[in-house]
Amino acid sequence: MTQIDHPIRIAPSLLNCDWGRLAEQIQLVEAAGADLLHLDVMDGHFVPNISFGVPLVAAMRKCTRLMLDTHLMISEPVRYAPAFVEAGADSITFHIETTTEPLAAVREIRKLGVRVGVSLNPGTPAEAIDAVIQHVDLVLVMTVWPGFGGQSYIAECTEKIEVISSLLKPHQWLEVDGGIGIDTIGRAVAAGADTLVAGSAIFGNPDPAAALRELRDAAMAAVRGVNHS
Ligand code: DX5
Ligand code: ZN
């Protein structure tokens, strides 16, 4: 990594927010400077947890103008993508592990007029996305095994962030998801991440707005560290 001159984006994950005050929680992080909202959709099949679906996305759409960055941890992403886009999703990320036809999946989702992302589990090598890496708007590198918030960052994934960062073009985002907090955001940014998902580090904090700001400060400190090293 030579210089970091791209913006750093913070994407609060709503998985562990206070669902009873969803609108308030969204407005709180939006006011605190969230760059986009990360929506963790889980089907209990691709991942061992069920979170929420289309109706909640439609409800969130009414609460904010922020980009709804929709992380589909589901087995049939292309089948359900249209319904999520109809509900207001601005970006659809599918898992490379869910399909043997990733380029067809990218094309189908692209036809919906939204941004397209591809995600890799911690055990999936960077090469797994070779067929689509030039065709997506973002790559989402999982630094936890998907399914739950509050897990610890898997340090072995940092090298994959570096590898993928070296392959992306300036317009493509490198999003990192899982275990991002004050102690881990710096290494993800230094490895090349420009979009950082944080769930429990924000909503698990009694002051989510302050937590978000502190995360951004830590990310910018890492940028300065890289640029002055
Ligand atoms: C995990 C989700 C992540 C998770 C992030 O399956 O994809 O977005 O909610 O939560 P934290 O930041 O608590 O690891
Ligand atoms: Zn996610």
Coordinates of N, CA and C and ligand atoms in Angstrom, one line a residue:
M1 N 0.9 -1.2 0.0 CA 0.0 0.0 0.0 C 0.9 1.2 0.0
T2 N 0.8 2.0 -1.1 CA 1.6 3.2 -1.1 C 0.9 4.4 -0.4
Q3 N 0.0 5.0 -1.1 CA -0.8 6.1 -0.6 C -2.3 5.8 -0.5
I4 N -3.0 6.3 0.5 CA -4.4 6.1 0.5 C -5.1 7.5 0.2
D5 N -5.6 7.6 -1.0 CA -6.2 8.9 -1.3 C -7.7 8.7 -1.6
H6 N -8.3 7.5 -1.3 CA -9.7 7.3 -1.5 C -10.4 7.7 -0.2
P7 N -11.7 7.9 -0.3 CA -12.5 8.2 0.9 C -12.6 6.9 1.8
I8 N -12.8 7.1 3.0 CA -13.1 6.0 3.9 C -14.6 6.1 4.3
R9 N -15.3 5.0 4.1 CA -16.8 4.9 4.4 C -17.0 4.0 5.6
I10 N -17.9 4.5 6.4 CA -18.3 3.7 7.6 C -19.8 3.3 7.3
A11 N -20.0 2.0 7.4 CA -21.3 1.4 7.1 C -21.8 0.7 8.3
P12 N -22.7 1.3 9.2 CA -23.2 0.6 10.3 C -24.1 -0.6 9.9
S13 N -23.8 -1.8 10.5 CA -24.7 -2.9 10.2 C -25.8 -2.9 11.2
L14 N -27.0 -3.1 10.7 CA -28.2 -2.9 11.6 C -28.6 -4.2 12.3
L15 N -27.8 -5.3 12.1 CA -28.2 -6.6 12.6 C -28.4 -6.5 14.1
N16 N -27.5 -5.8 14.8 CA -27.6 -5.8 16.3 C -28.1 -4.5 16.8
C17 N -28.9 -3.8 16.0 CA -29.4 -2.5 16.5 C -30.6 -2.8 17.4
D18 N -31.2 -1.8 18.0 CA -32.4 -1.9 18.8 C -33.6 -1.9 17.8
W19 N -34.1 -3.1 17.4 CA -35.1 -3.1 16.4 C -36.4 -2.5 16.8
G20 N -36.6 -2.4 18.1 CA -37.8 -1.7 18.6 C -37.8 -0.2 18.3
R21 N -36.6 0.3 18.0 CA -36.4 1.8 17.7 C -35.7 1.9 16.4
L22 N -36.1 1.1 15.4 CA -35.3 1.1 14.2 C -35.2 2.5 13.5
A23 N -36.3 3.2 13.4 CA -36.2 4.5 12.7 C -35.2 5.4 13.4
E24 N -35.3 5.4 14.8 CA -34.5 6.3 15.6 C -33.0 5.9 15.4
Q25 N -32.8 4.6 15.4 CA -31.4 4.1 15.3 C -30.8 4.5 14.0
I26 N -31.6 4.4 12.9 CA -31.1 4.8 11.6 C -30.8 6.3 11.6
Q27 N -31.7 7.1 12.1 CA -31.5 8.5 12.1 C -30.3 8.9 12.9
L28 N -30.1 8.2 14.0 CA -29.0 8.5 14.9 C -27.6 8.3 14.2
V29 N -27.5 7.2 13.5 CA -26.2 6.9 12.8 C -26.1 7.8 11.6
E30 N -27.2 8.1 10.9 CA -27.1 9.0 9.8 C -26.6 10.4 10.2
A31 N -27.2 10.9 11.3 CA -26.8 12.2 11.9 C -25.3 12.1 12.3
A32 N -24.8 11.0 12.7 CA -23.5 10.8 13.2 C -22.5 10.7 12.0
G33 N -23.0 10.6 10.8 CA -22.1 10.6 9.7 C -21.9 9.3 9.0
A34 N -22.8 8.4 9.2 CA -22.8 7.1 8.5 C -22.8 7.4 7.0
D35 N -22.0 6.6 6.2 CA -21.9 6.9 4.8 C -22.9 6.0 4.0
L36 N -23.2 4.9 4.6 CA -24.3 4.0 4.0 C -24.7 3.1 5.1
L37 N -25.8 2.4 4.9 CA -26.4 1.4 5.9 C -26.1 0.0 5.4
H38 N -25.6 -0.9 6.2 CA -25.4 -2.3 5.8 C -26.5 -3.1 6.3
L39 N -27.2 -3.8 5.4 CA -28.4 -4.6 5.8 C -28.0 -6.1 5.7
D40 N -28.0 -6.8 6.8 CA -27.6 -8.2 6.8 C -28.8 -9.1 6.7
V41 N -29.0 -9.6 5.5 CA -30.2 -10.5 5.2 C -29.7 -11.9 5.3
M42 N -30.3 -12.7 6.2 CA -29.9 -14.1 6.4 C -31.1 -15.0 6.3
D43 N -30.9 -16.2 5.7 CA -32.0 -17.0 5.4 C -32.1 -18.3 6.2
G44 N -31.1 -18.5 7.1 CA -31.1 -19.7 7.9 C -30.7 -20.9 7.2
H45 N -30.3 -20.7 5.9 CA -29.8 -21.9 5.1 C -28.4 -21.7 4.6
F46 N -28.1 -20.6 4.0 CA -26.7 -20.3 3.7 C -25.9 -20.0 4.9
V47 N -26.6 -19.4 5.9 CA -25.9 -19.1 7.2 C -26.9 -19.6 8.3
P48 N -26.3 -20.0 9.4 CA -27.2 -20.6 10.5 C -27.9 -19.6 11.4
N49 N -28.5 -18.6 10.7 CA -29.3 -17.6 11.4 C -30.3 -17.0 10.4
I50 N -31.4 -16.5 11.0 CA -32.4 -15.9 10.2 C -32.5 -14.4 10.7
S51 N -32.4 -13.4 9.8 CA -32.5 -12.1 10.3 C -33.8 -11.4 9.9
F52 N -33.7 -10.8 8.7 CA -34.9 -10.1 8.2 C -35.0 -10.1 6.7
G53 N -36.2 -9.7 6.2 CA -36.3 -9.8 4.7 C -36.9 -8.5 4.1
V54 N -37.6 -8.6 3.0 CA -38.0 -7.5 2.2 C -38.9 -6.5 3.0
P55 N -39.8 -6.9 3.8 CA -40.6 -5.8 4.5 C -39.8 -4.9 5.3
L56 N -38.7 -5.4 6.0 CA -37.9 -4.5 6.8 C -37.1 -3.6 6.0
V57 N -36.7 -4.1 4.8 CA -35.9 -3.2 3.9 C -36.8 -2.1 3.4
A58 N -38.1 -2.4 3.1 CA -39.0 -1.3 2.7 C -39.2 -0.3 3.8
A59 N -39.3 -0.8 5.1 CA -39.5 0.1 6.2 C -38.2 1.0 6.4
M60 N -37.1 0.4 6.2 CA -35.8 1.2 6.3 C -35.8 2.3 5.2
R61 N -36.2 1.9 4.0 CA -36.2 2.8 2.9 C -36.9 4.1 3.3
K62 N -38.0 4.0 4.0 CA -38.8 5.2 4.4 C -38.1 6.0 5.4
C63 N -37.1 5.5 6.1 CA -36.4 6.2 7.2 C -35.2 7.0 6.8
T64 N -34.7 6.7 5.6 CA -33.4 7.3 5.3 C -33.2 7.5 3.8
R65 N -32.2 8.4 3.5 CA -31.8 8.5 2.1 C -30.5 7.9 1.9
L66 N -29.9 7.3 3.0 CA -28.6 6.7 2.8 C -28.7 5.4 1.9
M67 N -27.6 5.1 1.3 CA -27.5 3.9 0.4 C -27.8 2.7 1.3
L68 N -28.7 1.9 0.8 CA -29.0 0.6 1.5 C -28.2 -0.5 0.9
D69 N -27.1 -0.8 1.5 CA -26.1 -1.8 1.1 C -26.5 -3.1 1.6
T70 N -27.1 -3.9 0.7 CA -27.8 -5.1 1.1 C -27.0 -6.4 0.9
H71 N -26.6 -6.9 2.0 CA -25.7 -8.1 2.1 C -26.6 -9.3 2.1
L72 N -26.7 -10.0 1.0 CA -27.6 -11.2 0.9 C -26.8 -12.4 1.3
M73 N -27.0 -12.9 2.6 CA -26.4 -14.1 3.0 C -27.5 -15.2 2.9
I74 N -27.8 -15.4 1.6 CA -29.0 -16.3 1.3 C -28.5 -17.2 0.2
S75 N -29.2 -18.4 0.1 CA -28.8 -19.4 -0.9 C -29.2 -19.1 -2.4
E76 N -30.3 -18.3 -2.6 CA -30.7 -18.0 -3.9 C -30.8 -16.5 -4.1
P77 N -29.6 -15.8 -4.1 CA -29.6 -14.4 -4.2 C -30.3 -13.8 -5.5
V78 N -30.1 -14.5 -6.6 CA -30.6 -13.9 -7.9 C -32.1 -14.0 -7.9
R79 N -32.6 -15.1 -7.3 CA -34.1 -15.3 -7.2 C -34.8 -14.2 -6.4
Y80 N -34.1 -13.7 -5.3 CA -34.8 -12.8 -4.4 C -34.3 -11.3 -4.6
A81 N -33.2 -11.1 -5.3 CA -32.7 -9.8 -5.5 C -33.8 -8.8 -6.0
P82 N -34.6 -9.2 -7.0 CA -35.6 -8.2 -7.5 C -36.5 -7.7 -6.4
A83 N -36.9 -8.5 -5.5 CA -37.8 -8.1 -4.4 C -37.1 -7.1 -3.5
F84 N -35.8 -7.3 -3.2 CA -35.1 -6.4 -2.4 C -34.9 -5.0 -3.1
V85 N -34.6 -5.1 -4.4 CA -34.5 -3.8 -5.1 C -35.8 -3.1 -5.1
E86 N -36.9 -3.8 -5.3 CA -38.2 -3.2 -5.3 C -38.5 -2.5 -4.0
A87 N -38.0 -3.1 -2.9 CA -38.2 -2.6 -1.6 C -37.3 -1.4 -1.3
G88 N -36.3 -1.2 -2.1 CA -35.5 0.0 -1.9 C -34.0 -0.2 -1.8
A89 N -33.5 -1.4 -1.9 CA -32.1 -1.7 -1.8 C -31.4 -1.0 -3.0
D90 N -30.2 -0.3 -2.6 CA -29.5 0.4 -3.7 C -28.3 -0.4 -4.2
S91 N -27.9 -1.4 -3.4 CA -26.8 -2.2 -3.7 C -27.0 -3.6 -3.2
I92 N -26.7 -4.6 -4.1 CA -27.0 -6.0 -3.7 C -25.7 -6.8 -3.8
T93 N -25.3 -7.3 -2.6 CA -24.1 -8.2 -2.6 C -24.5 -9.6 -2.3
F94 N -24.0 -10.5 -3.3 CA -24.3 -11.9 -3.1 C -23.0 -12.6 -2.7
H95 N -23.1 -13.8 -2.2 CA -21.9 -14.6 -1.8 C -21.5 -15.5 -3.0
I96 N -20.2 -15.5 -3.3 CA -19.6 -16.3 -4.4 C -19.9 -17.8 -4.1
E97 N -20.0 -18.1 -2.9 CA -20.2 -19.6 -2.5 C -21.6 -20.1 -2.9
T98 N -22.5 -19.2 -3.3 CA -23.9 -19.6 -3.5 C -24.2 -19.9 -5.0
T99 N -23.2 -19.8 -5.9 CA -23.5 -20.0 -7.3 C -22.3 -20.6 -8.0
T100 N -22.6 -21.4 -9.1 CA -21.5 -21.8 -10.0 C -21.5 -20.9 -11.2
E101 N -22.4 -20.0 -11.3 CA -22.5 -19.1 -12.4 C -22.4 -17.6 -11.9
P102 N -21.3 -17.2 -11.3 CA -21.2 -15.9 -10.7 C -21.4 -14.7 -11.7
L103 N -20.9 -14.9 -12.9 CA -21.0 -13.8 -13.9 C -22.4 -13.6 -14.3
A104 N -23.2 -14.7 -14.4 CA -24.6 -14.6 -14.8 C -25.3 -13.9 -13.6
A105 N -24.9 -14.2 -12.4 CA -25.5 -13.6 -11.2 C -25.3 -12.1 -11.2
V106 N -24.0 -11.7 -11.5 CA -23.7 -10.3 -11.6 C -24.6 -9.6 -12.7
R107 N -24.7 -10.2 -13.8 CA -25.5 -9.6 -14.9 C -27.0 -9.5 -14.6
E108 N -27.5 -10.5 -13.9 CA -28.9 -10.5 -13.5 C -29.2 -9.4 -12.5
I109 N -28.3 -9.2 -11.6 CA -28.5 -8.2 -10.5 C -28.2 -6.8 -11.2
R110 N -27.3 -6.7 -12.1 CA -27.0 -5.5 -12.7 C -28.2 -5.0 -13.5
K111 N -29.0 -5.9 -14.1 CA -30.2 -5.6 -14.9 C -31.2 -4.9 -14.0
L112 N -31.1 -5.0 -12.7 CA -32.1 -4.4 -11.8 C -31.8 -2.9 -11.6
G113 N -30.6 -2.5 -12.1 CA -30.3 -1.1 -12.0 C -29.7 -0.7 -10.7
V114 N -29.1 -1.6 -10.0 CA -28.4 -1.3 -8.7 C -26.9 -1.7 -8.8
R115 N -26.2 -1.2 -7.7 CA -24.8 -1.6 -7.6 C -24.7 -3.1 -7.3
V116 N -23.7 -3.7 -7.7 CA -23.5 -5.2 -7.5 C -22.2 -5.4 -6.7
G117 N -22.3 -6.3 -5.7 CA -21.2 -6.7 -4.9 C -21.1 -8.2 -4.8
V118 N -19.8 -8.6 -4.6 CA -19.7 -10.1 -4.4 C -18.9 -10.2 -3.1
S119 N -19.3 -11.2 -2.3 CA -18.7 -11.4 -1.0 C -18.0 -12.8 -0.9
L120 N -17.0 -12.9 -0.1 CA -16.3 -14.1 0.2 C -16.2 -14.4 1.7
N121 N -16.5 -15.7 2.0 CA -16.3 -16.1 3.4 C -14.8 -16.2 3.7
P122 N -14.6 -16.2 5.0 CA -13.1 -16.3 5.4 C -12.4 -17.5 4.8
G123 N -13.1 -18.6 4.6 CA -12.4 -19.8 4.0 C -12.3 -19.8 2.5
T124 N -12.8 -18.8 1.9 CA -12.8 -18.8 0.4 C -11.7 -17.9 -0.1
P125 N -10.8 -18.5 -0.9 CA -9.6 -17.7 -1.4 C -10.0 -16.6 -2.4
A126 N -9.2 -15.6 -2.5 CA -9.4 -14.5 -3.4 C -9.7 -14.9 -4.8
E127 N -9.0 -16.0 -5.2 CA -9.1 -16.4 -6.6 C -10.6 -16.8 -7.0
A128 N -11.3 -17.1 -5.9 CA -12.7 -17.6 -6.2 C -13.6 -16.6 -6.9
I129 N -13.2 -15.3 -6.9 CA -13.9 -14.2 -7.5 C -13.3 -13.8 -8.8
D130 N -12.3 -14.5 -9.3 CA -11.6 -14.1 -10.5 C -12.5 -13.8 -11.7
A131 N -13.5 -14.6 -11.8 CA -14.4 -14.5 -13.0 C -15.3 -13.3 -12.9
V132 N -15.4 -12.7 -11.8 CA -16.4 -11.5 -11.7 C -15.7 -10.2 -11.1
I133 N -14.5 -10.3 -10.7 CA -13.9 -9.2 -10.0 C -13.9 -7.9 -10.8
Q134 N -13.8 -8.1 -12.1 CA -13.7 -6.8 -13.0 C -15.1 -6.3 -13.2
H135 N -16.2 -7.1 -12.8 CA -17.5 -6.7 -13.2 C -18.4 -6.2 -12.1
V136 N -17.8 -6.1 -10.9 CA -18.6 -5.7 -9.7 C -18.2 -4.3 -9.3
D137 N -19.1 -3.7 -8.5 CA -18.9 -2.4 -8.0 C -18.1 -2.5 -6.7
L138 N -18.3 -3.6 -6.0 CA -17.6 -3.8 -4.7 C -17.3 -5.2 -4.4
V139 N -16.3 -5.4 -3.6 CA -16.0 -6.8 -3.1 C -16.1 -6.7 -1.6
L140 N -16.9 -7.6 -1.0 CA -17.1 -7.6 0.4 C -16.3 -8.8 1.0
V141 N -15.2 -8.4 1.7 CA -14.4 -9.5 2.3 C -14.9 -9.7 3.8
M142 N -15.3 -10.9 4.0 CA -15.8 -11.3 5.4 C -14.6 -11.6 6.3
T143 N -14.6 -10.9 7.4 CA -13.5 -11.1 8.4 C -14.1 -11.8 9.6
V144 N -15.3 -12.4 9.5 CA -15.9 -13.3 10.4 C -16.7 -14.3 9.5
W145 N -17.0 -15.5 10.1 CA -17.9 -16.4 9.4 C -19.3 -15.8 9.5
P146 N -20.0 -15.6 8.4 CA -21.2 -14.9 8.4 C -22.3 -15.6 9.2
G147 N -23.2 -14.8 9.8 CA -24.4 -15.3 10.5 C -24.6 -14.6 11.8
F148 N -23.6 -14.0 12.4 CA -23.9 -13.3 13.7 C -23.0 -12.1 13.8
G149 N -23.5 -11.1 14.5 CA -22.7 -10.0 14.9 C -21.9 -10.3 16.2
G150 N -21.0 -9.4 16.5 CA -20.3 -9.6 17.8 C -19.2 -10.6 17.8
Q151 N -18.8 -11.1 16.6 CA -17.7 -12.1 16.6 C -16.3 -11.3 16.5
S152 N -15.2 -12.1 16.7 CA -13.9 -11.5 16.6 C -13.4 -11.5 15.2
Y153 N -12.7 -10.4 14.8 CA -12.0 -10.3 13.5 C -11.0 -11.4 13.3
I154 N -11.1 -12.1 12.2 CA -10.2 -13.2 11.8 C -9.0 -12.6 11.2
A155 N -7.9 -12.5 11.9 CA -6.7 -11.9 11.4 C -6.1 -12.4 10.1
E156 N -6.4 -13.8 9.9 CA -5.8 -14.4 8.7 C -6.5 -13.8 7.4
C157 N -7.6 -13.1 7.6 CA -8.3 -12.5 6.4 C -7.6 -11.3 5.9
T158 N -6.7 -10.7 6.7 CA -6.1 -9.4 6.3 C -5.3 -9.5 5.0
E159 N -4.6 -10.7 4.9 CA -3.8 -10.8 3.6 C -4.7 -10.9 2.4
K160 N -5.9 -11.4 2.6 CA -6.9 -11.5 1.4 C -7.3 -10.1 1.1
I161 N -7.5 -9.2 2.1 CA -7.8 -7.8 1.8 C -6.7 -7.2 1.0
E162 N -5.5 -7.4 1.3 CA -4.4 -6.9 0.6 C -4.4 -7.4 -0.9
V163 N -4.6 -8.7 -1.0 CA -4.5 -9.3 -2.4 C -5.6 -8.6 -3.2
I164 N -6.8 -8.6 -2.7 CA -8.0 -8.1 -3.5 C -7.8 -6.6 -3.7
S165 N -7.3 -5.9 -2.7 CA -7.1 -4.4 -2.9 C -6.2 -4.2 -4.1
S166 N -5.2 -5.0 -4.3 CA -4.2 -4.8 -5.4 C -4.9 -5.1 -6.8
L167 N -6.1 -5.7 -6.8 CA -6.7 -6.1 -8.1 C -7.8 -5.2 -8.5
L168 N -8.3 -4.3 -7.5 CA -9.4 -3.5 -7.8 C -9.1 -2.2 -8.5
K169 N -10.0 -1.7 -9.3 CA -9.8 -0.4 -10.0 C -10.3 0.7 -9.0
P170 N -9.9 2.0 -9.3 CA -10.3 3.0 -8.4 C -11.8 3.2 -8.1
H171 N -12.6 2.8 -9.1 CA -14.1 3.0 -8.8 C -14.7 1.9 -8.0
Q172 N -13.9 0.8 -7.8 CA -14.5 -0.3 -7.1 C -14.2 -0.2 -5.6
W173 N -15.2 -0.5 -4.8 CA -15.0 -0.4 -3.3 C -14.6 -1.8 -2.8
L174 N -13.7 -1.7 -1.7 CA -13.3 -2.9 -1.0 C -13.9 -2.7 0.4
E175 N -15.0 -3.5 0.7 CA -15.7 -3.4 1.9 C -15.3 -4.6 2.8
V176 N -15.1 -4.3 4.1 CA -14.7 -5.4 5.0 C -15.8 -5.5 6.1
D177 N -16.1 -6.7 6.5 CA -17.3 -6.9 7.3 C -17.1 -8.0 8.3
G178 N -17.1 -7.6 9.6 CA -17.0 -8.6 10.7 C -15.9 -8.3 11.7
G179 N -16.3 -8.0 12.9 CA -15.4 -7.8 14.0 C -14.6 -6.5 13.8
I180 N -15.2 -5.5 13.1 CA -14.5 -4.2 12.9 C -14.8 -3.4 14.1
G181 N -13.8 -2.9 14.8 CA -13.9 -2.1 16.0 C -12.7 -1.2 16.1
I182 N -12.6 -0.5 17.2 CA -11.4 0.5 17.4 C -10.1 -0.3 17.2
D183 N -10.0 -1.5 17.7 CA -8.7 -2.2 17.6 C -8.5 -2.9 16.3
T184 N -9.4 -3.0 15.4 CA -9.2 -3.7 14.2 C -9.3 -2.9 12.9
I185 N -10.0 -1.8 13.0 CA -10.3 -1.0 11.8 C -9.0 -0.5 11.1
G186 N -8.0 -0.2 11.9 CA -6.8 0.3 11.4 C -6.1 -0.7 10.5
R187 N -6.0 -2.0 10.9 CA -5.3 -3.0 10.0 C -6.1 -3.2 8.8
A188 N -7.5 -3.2 8.9 CA -8.3 -3.4 7.6 C -8.0 -2.2 6.7
V189 N -8.0 -1.0 7.2 CA -7.8 0.2 6.3 C -6.3 0.1 5.7
A190 N -5.4 -0.2 6.6 CA -4.0 -0.3 6.1 C -3.8 -1.4 5.0
A191 N -4.7 -2.4 5.1 CA -4.6 -3.5 4.1 C -5.3 -3.1 2.8
G192 N -6.1 -2.0 2.8 CA -6.7 -1.6 1.6 C -8.2 -1.5 1.6
A193 N -8.8 -1.7 2.8 CA -10.3 -1.5 2.9 C -10.7 -0.1 2.8
D194 N -11.7 0.3 2.1 CA -12.2 1.7 2.1 C -13.6 1.8 2.6
T195 N -14.3 0.7 2.8 CA -15.6 0.7 3.3 C -15.7 -0.3 4.5
L196 N -16.0 0.2 5.7 CA -15.9 -0.7 6.9 C -17.3 -0.8 7.5
V197 N -17.7 -2.1 7.6 CA -19.0 -2.4 8.2 C -18.7 -2.6 9.7
A198 N -19.6 -2.0 10.5 CA -19.5 -2.2 12.0 C -20.9 -2.3 12.6
G199 N -21.1 -3.4 13.3 CA -22.4 -3.6 13.9 C -22.3 -3.4 15.4
S200 N -21.7 -4.4 16.1 CA -21.7 -4.3 17.6 C -20.8 -3.2 18.1
A201 N -19.8 -2.8 17.3 CA -18.9 -1.7 17.8 C -19.7 -0.4 17.8
I202 N -20.7 -0.3 17.0 CA -21.6 0.9 17.0 C -22.8 0.7 17.9
F203 N -23.6 -0.3 17.6 CA -24.9 -0.4 18.3 C -24.8 -1.1 19.6
G204 N -23.6 -1.7 19.9 CA -23.4 -2.3 21.2 C -22.8 -1.3 22.2
N205 N -22.6 -0.1 21.7 CA -22.0 1.0 22.5 C -23.2 1.9 23.0
P206 N -23.1 2.3 24.3 CA -24.2 3.1 24.8 C -24.4 4.4 24.1
D207 N -23.3 4.8 23.4 CA -23.4 6.0 22.6 C -23.0 5.7 21.1
P208 N -23.9 5.2 20.3 CA -23.6 4.7 19.0 C -23.0 5.8 18.1
A209 N -23.5 7.1 18.3 CA -23.0 8.2 17.5 C -21.5 8.4 17.8
A210 N -21.2 8.4 19.1 CA -19.7 8.6 19.4 C -18.9 7.5 19.0
A211 N -19.4 6.3 19.0 CA -18.7 5.1 18.6 C -18.4 5.2 17.1
L212 N -19.4 5.6 16.4 CA -19.2 5.8 14.9 C -18.1 6.8 14.6
R213 N -18.1 7.9 15.3 CA -17.1 9.0 15.1 C -15.7 8.5 15.5
E214 N -15.6 7.7 16.6 CA -14.3 7.2 17.0 C -13.8 6.2 16.0
L215 N -14.7 5.4 15.4 CA -14.2 4.5 14.4 C -13.7 5.2 13.2
R216 N -14.3 6.3 12.8 CA -13.8 7.0 11.7 C -12.5 7.7 12.0
D217 N -12.4 8.2 13.2 CA -11.1 8.8 13.6 C -10.0 7.7 13.6
A218 N -10.3 6.5 14.0 CA -9.3 5.5 14.0 C -8.9 5.1 12.6
A219 N -9.9 5.1 11.7 CA -9.6 4.8 10.3 C -8.8 5.9 9.7
M220 N -9.1 7.1 10.0 CA -8.3 8.2 9.4 C -6.9 8.2 10.0
A221 N -6.7 7.8 11.2 CA -5.4 7.7 11.8 C -4.6 6.7 11.0
A222 N -5.2 5.6 10.6 CA -4.6 4.5 9.9 C -4.2 5.1 8.5
V223 N -5.0 5.9 7.9 CA -4.7 6.5 6.6 C -3.5 7.3 6.7
R224 N -3.5 8.2 7.8 CA -2.3 9.0 8.0 C -1.0 8.2 8.2
G225 N -1.2 7.1 8.9 CA -0.1 6.2 9.2 C 0.5 5.6 7.9
V226 N -0.4 5.2 7.0 CA 0.1 4.6 5.8 C 0.7 5.7 4.9
N227 N 0.1 6.8 4.8 CA 0.5 7.9 3.9 C 1.8 8.5 4.4
H228 N 2.1 8.4 5.7 CA 3.4 9.0 6.1 C 4.5 8.0 6.5
S229 N 4.2 6.7 6.1 CA 5.1 5.6 6.4 C 6.2 5.6 5.4
Ligands
DX5_1 C1 -22.2 -11.1 9.8 C2 -22.6 -9.8 9.1 C3 -21.9 -8.7 9.6 C4 -22.0 -8.4 11.1 C5 -21.2 -7.3 11.6 O1 -22.8 -12.2 9.2 O2 -22.4 -9.9 7.7 O3 -22.3 -7.5 8.9 O4 -23.4 -8.1 11.4 O5 -21.3 -7.3 12.9 P1 -20.1 -7.0 13.9 O6 -19.5 -5.6 13.4 O7 -20.6 -6.9 15.2 O8 -19.1 -8.1 13.6
ZN2 ZN -22.8 -8.1 6.5

